[in-house]
Coordinates of C-alpha atoms in Angstrom, one line a residue:
M248 CA 13.1 -101.0 -85.5
D249 CA 10.9 -102.0 -82.7
L250 CA 12.3 -104.5 -80.3
S251 CA 10.3 -106.3 -77.7
Y252 CA 10.6 -105.3 -74.0
R253 CA 12.4 -108.5 -73.3
K254 CA 14.9 -108.0 -76.1
K255 CA 15.5 -104.4 -75.0
I256 CA 16.3 -105.5 -71.5
S257 CA 18.7 -108.3 -72.7
K258 CA 20.4 -105.8 -75.1
T259 CA 20.9 -103.4 -72.2
I260 CA 22.3 -106.1 -70.0
I261 CA 24.7 -107.3 -72.7
Y262 CA 25.9 -103.7 -73.3
I263 CA 26.6 -103.2 -69.6
L264 CA 28.5 -106.5 -69.5
I265 CA 30.6 -105.5 -72.5
I266 CA 31.4 -102.2 -70.8
A267 CA 32.2 -104.0 -67.5
A268 CA 34.5 -106.4 -69.4
A269 CA 36.2 -103.4 -71.1
A270 CA 36.7 -101.8 -67.7
I271 CA 38.2 -104.9 -66.2
I272 CA 40.6 -105.2 -69.2
Q273 CA 41.5 -101.6 -69.1
N274 CA 42.0 -101.3 -65.3
T275 CA 43.7 -104.6 -64.6
K276 CA 47.5 -104.5 -65.0
G277 CA 48.7 -107.2 -67.4
L278 CA 45.4 -107.6 -69.4
T279 CA 46.3 -104.9 -71.9
I280 CA 49.4 -104.3 -73.9
E281 CA 51.3 -101.2 -72.8
I282 CA 53.5 -99.7 -75.5
G283 CA 56.2 -97.8 -73.7
E284 CA 54.2 -95.8 -71.1
A285 CA 51.1 -95.5 -73.2
R286 CA 47.9 -97.3 -72.1
C287 CA 44.8 -97.8 -74.1
F288 CA 41.7 -96.0 -72.8
L289 CA 39.5 -98.9 -73.9
L290 CA 36.3 -97.7 -72.2
L291 CA 36.1 -94.5 -74.4
P292 CA 35.7 -96.2 -77.8
V293 CA 33.6 -99.0 -76.4
T294 CA 31.0 -96.8 -74.7
I295 CA 30.9 -94.3 -77.6
M296 CA 30.5 -97.0 -80.2
I297 CA 27.9 -98.8 -78.3
G298 CA 26.0 -95.5 -77.7
M299 CA 26.1 -94.3 -81.3
G300 CA 23.0 -95.3 -83.0
E301 CA 21.1 -95.5 -79.8
D302 CA 18.8 -93.0 -78.1
E303 CA 20.8 -90.0 -76.7
G304 CA 19.5 -90.6 -73.1
F305 CA 20.4 -94.3 -73.3
A306 CA 23.9 -93.5 -74.7
G307 CA 24.4 -90.9 -71.9
I308 CA 23.5 -93.5 -69.3
L309 CA 25.9 -96.1 -70.9
G310 CA 28.6 -93.4 -70.8
L311 CA 27.9 -92.7 -67.2
I312 CA 28.1 -96.4 -66.3
G313 CA 31.4 -96.8 -68.2
G314 CA 32.7 -93.7 -66.5
L315 CA 31.7 -95.0 -63.1
F316 CA 33.4 -98.3 -63.8
W317 CA 36.5 -96.3 -64.6
D318 CA 36.1 -94.1 -61.5
L319 CA 35.9 -97.1 -59.3
N320 CA 39.6 -97.7 -60.0
S321 CA 40.5 -94.1 -59.2
A322 CA 41.2 -92.7 -55.8
V323 CA 41.9 -89.1 -56.8
H324 CA 39.3 -87.7 -59.2
F325 CA 36.1 -89.5 -58.6
G326 CA 33.4 -88.4 -61.0
F327 CA 35.5 -86.9 -63.8
N328 CA 35.4 -90.0 -66.0
A329 CA 31.7 -90.5 -65.4
A330 CA 30.9 -86.9 -66.3
F331 CA 33.2 -86.8 -69.4
M332 CA 32.0 -90.1 -70.8
C333 CA 28.3 -89.3 -70.1
I334 CA 28.6 -86.0 -72.0
S335 CA 30.7 -87.5 -74.8
C336 CA 28.3 -90.4 -75.4
F337 CA 25.3 -88.1 -75.2
C338 CA 26.8 -85.7 -77.8
C339 CA 28.0 -88.4 -80.1
A340 CA 24.6 -90.2 -80.1
A341 CA 22.8 -86.8 -80.6
L342 CA 25.0 -86.0 -83.6
V343 CA 24.4 -89.4 -85.1
T344 CA 20.6 -89.2 -84.4
Y345 CA 20.1 -85.8 -86.0
I346 CA 23.0 -84.9 -88.2
I347 CA 25.6 -87.6 -89.1
R348 CA 25.1 -91.2 -90.3
N349 CA 26.3 -94.0 -88.1
T350 CA 29.3 -95.3 -90.2
F351 CA 32.7 -96.6 -89.5
I352 CA 34.3 -93.2 -90.2
S353 CA 32.0 -91.4 -87.8
N354 CA 32.6 -94.0 -85.1
F355 CA 36.4 -93.7 -85.6
V356 CA 36.4 -89.9 -85.7
F357 CA 34.3 -89.6 -82.5
S358 CA 36.3 -92.2 -80.7
A359 CA 39.6 -90.4 -81.7
L360 CA 38.3 -87.0 -80.7
S361 CA 37.0 -88.2 -77.4
A362 CA 40.4 -89.9 -76.7
F363 CA 42.4 -86.8 -77.4
A364 CA 39.9 -84.5 -75.6
Y365 CA 40.0 -86.8 -72.5
A366 CA 43.8 -87.0 -72.5
F367 CA 44.1 -83.2 -72.8
L368 CA 41.4 -82.3 -70.2
Y369 CA 42.7 -84.9 -67.7
W370 CA 46.2 -83.6 -68.1
L371 CA 45.0 -80.0 -67.8
F372 CA 42.7 -80.5 -64.8
F373 CA 44.7 -83.1 -62.8
I374 CA 48.3 -82.4 -63.7
I375 CA 48.7 -78.7 -64.7
I376 CA 46.1 -77.0 -62.6
K377 CA 47.0 -79.1 -59.5
G378 CA 50.5 -77.9 -60.0
V379 CA 52.3 -81.3 -60.1
H380 CA 55.9 -80.3 -60.3
G381 CA 57.8 -81.3 -63.4
A382 CA 54.8 -83.1 -65.0
E383 CA 54.2 -80.7 -67.9
L384 CA 55.9 -83.1 -70.3
S385 CA 53.6 -85.9 -69.3
L386 CA 51.3 -84.7 -72.0
F387 CA 53.8 -85.9 -74.6
S388 CA 55.2 -88.9 -72.8
F389 CA 51.9 -90.5 -71.6
Y390 CA 48.6 -88.7 -72.4
L391 CA 49.0 -88.1 -76.1
P392 CA 50.6 -91.5 -76.8
S393 CA 47.8 -93.1 -74.9
A394 CA 45.2 -91.2 -77.0
V395 CA 47.0 -92.3 -80.2
Y396 CA 47.1 -95.9 -78.9
T397 CA 43.3 -95.7 -78.2
M398 CA 42.7 -94.3 -81.6
L399 CA 44.6 -97.1 -83.3
T400 CA 42.6 -99.8 -81.4
A401 CA 39.2 -98.1 -82.4
P402 CA 38.8 -99.9 -85.8
F403 CA 39.2 -103.4 -84.1
I404 CA 36.7 -102.4 -81.4
W405 CA 34.3 -101.1 -84.0
F406 CA 34.2 -104.5 -85.8
F407 CA 33.4 -106.3 -82.6
I408 CA 30.8 -103.8 -81.4
N409 CA 29.2 -103.5 -84.8
W410 CA 28.9 -107.3 -85.0
I411 CA 27.2 -107.5 -81.6
K412 CA 24.9 -104.6 -82.4
K413 CA 23.7 -106.2 -85.6
K414 CA 22.9 -109.4 -83.7
L415 CA 21.1 -107.6 -80.9
N416 CA 19.1 -105.3 -83.2
A417 CA 18.0 -108.1 -85.5
P418 CA 14.3 -108.1 -86.2
I419 CA 12.2 -110.5 -84.2
K420 CA 11.5 -113.7 -86.1
A421 CA 7.9 -114.9 -85.8

């Protein structure tokens, strides 16, 4: 479907505003519900679901923007979130473009896989390899429960994102 230049720009701005809103909700204490110690990695499913069905380069840029928003809140590992989300969004968009259909199941599976991959890699790179004493069990007390929490919120996020994408990709009425 061909969109006009003006509609493409407005779609991009709306996507970036949605990602910024998700970053604010995720990174501001009290705006999200914490279950025990688990927190929702809201930016992962939002950026992946927005990027799926779009061009791979555009999806990678959206992931990079989402990761930079997440990294702005971090003082320790600047760049990890941006790199991880850029690669994740690019790969998911490429798979949807060339191999898999853009359905609810594919959105859910890719969001869940990215949440678990993020939790494990973050735990490995910034907890285990750095040698934080006594933090080995944080994988089971924080990171995996947070990934499960993120996975459980993905269907609700998909309905919202899918509704917005349908509105933004509607054909131009003459």
